[in-house]
């Protein structure tokens, strides 16, 4: 029995040694592939082969740096390959082409400890160029004015949980300065030490106190662009308040999906970076506007209204978002919701031909809207020829309405008309008690990514927005048809007879001396006058509802866009300098 146990243990040890060799040679293949992919440097296969001595020396050096494996020293082979961007399949690169990357095979072997022979393993890795770029969605910098200073104070106060009060000059000073993650890291001793050691991934992944990071952002901005005393004071105030927010990494702040050089060198507006830092760290950055109130004067084209009341709640998350990474990287804009937005519009009495008086009940519209965050996606990083020089990016935006509903209450209309009807020329009064029920169709924001836009520098300038979307969340209502219902009271000699009106057709028993068809003939032109004058598209919808919706859009796309960089049903995408065409990544 003891013999069996010993043999089993020996077999287990030998298998374990071979398993270690497999892991070791995979690590060698990965690291050597990354090192050799950097040696391509925009050269064709023929040019690399012509300089084979230098290439082989680089391969030997990369292998030697990673030769500390179990058992025999590793042996390494390579081939220059192209990588299919869709499937990831590799194939030999043509002699006249610049290869996408390098495939490296590493082999190793170890002698067994207890049984005769040895165990070997071969592992393969492919490393190829993976251009990266940074971009931001939304910006606080667009349109900073005196009102915006108050808005930003309020937003930051909400985020920090304490009062913030500063001058416009402080915000403007930060709004004119750009900083990079590299410059910020140099102001934080722990990150600066990692930079010296050459570990850019750790620089992006290391947690730093939020207050410390705010101080570093201001210091970096002041080093590159001397800031005003007000801007420095604002930075110090934010840092003091933010010290209680815990920690955050530069990678979290920049939304980095990989450890690319672009993430460290991209220049971001200092004000955007500061506000984003405290918002991302806090995770709660809602802006609420409750009980919005509008007057008739605020709504264009509402001369037919005696009064207009609008109540509801607006919620927004006004955080600019920055992301860095390869093609496919995304960044989200703010979300917006409108809850129980209710319109009560009183229409002035109308004067319509053939009718002695026409009054319209208050028009009611209830709207609820919730939007998903519009998502900007990096669709291409444009690198010029074989030089690896970054020329620009392509981006697309998707914006989808999660829930969007509008309910226009039936419009109550009251009108009277005096007529002489029938063979006896009876004096008749028709009193219309109508409900006009529109059937509005509400167009929502289309789902999916729209057409991509391109940015190239030159001629474009970094920091200029690529604008997507209409800027309107709520589309105009369009009534395809109006259902006319209610009652028509026929008064003859002081006696009232009520008739029902359904879809414009009278039903019931006509008064003595009059027929239903005669009353229908008399009522039809009057009904047409009422519908055309009050309930048709040029009436209620054009004069009351649609101007309201345009005003709500103006509220969303105006003050919020100017103060918080918020674009509804779209996004402003800002390419950041400069994309990196030399980044290398493992494939497969």
CSV table of N, CA and C in Angstrom, one decimal, residues 549-561:
chain,number,residue,atom,x,y,z
A,549,UNK,N,-44.3,71.9,-25.7
A,549,UNK,CA,-43.2,71.0,-25.8
A,549,UNK,C,-41.9,71.6,-26.3
A,550,UNK,N,-42.0,72.6,-27.2
A,550,UNK,CA,-40.8,73.3,-27.6
A,550,UNK,C,-40.2,74.1,-26.4
A,551,UNK,N,-41.0,74.6,-25.5
A,551,UNK,CA,-40.5,75.3,-24.4
A,551,UNK,C,-39.8,74.3,-23.5
A,552,UNK,N,-40.4,73.1,-23.3
A,552,UNK,CA,-39.7,72.1,-22.4
A,552,UNK,C,-38.4,71.7,-23.0
A,553,UNK,N,-38.4,71.5,-24.4
A,553,UNK,CA,-37.1,71.2,-25.0
A,553,UNK,C,-36.1,72.4,-24.8
A,554,UNK,N,-36.6,73.6,-24.9
A,554,UNK,CA,-35.7,74.7,-24.7
A,554,UNK,C,-35.1,74.7,-23.3
A,555,UNK,N,-36.0,74.3,-22.3
A,555,UNK,CA,-35.5,74.3,-20.9
A,555,UNK,C,-34.4,73.2,-20.8
A,556,UNK,N,-34.6,72.1,-21.5
A,556,UNK,CA,-33.6,71.0,-21.4
A,556,UNK,C,-32.3,71.3,-22.2
A,557,UNK,N,-32.5,71.8,-23.4
A,557,UNK,CA,-31.4,72.0,-24.3
A,557,UNK,C,-30.7,73.3,-24.1
A,558,UNK,N,-31.4,74.3,-23.4
A,558,UNK,CA,-30.8,75.6,-23.2
A,558,UNK,C,-30.0,75.7,-22.0
A,559,UNK,N,-30.6,76.0,-20.8
A,559,UNK,CA,-29.9,76.2,-19.6
A,559,UNK,C,-29.0,75.0,-19.2
A,560,UNK,N,-29.6,73.8,-19.3
A,560,UNK,CA,-28.8,72.6,-18.9
A,560,UNK,C,-27.7,72.4,-19.9
A,561,UNK,N,-27.9,72.6,-21.2
A,561,UNK,CA,-26.7,72.4,-22.1
A,561,UNK,C,-25.6,73.4,-21.8
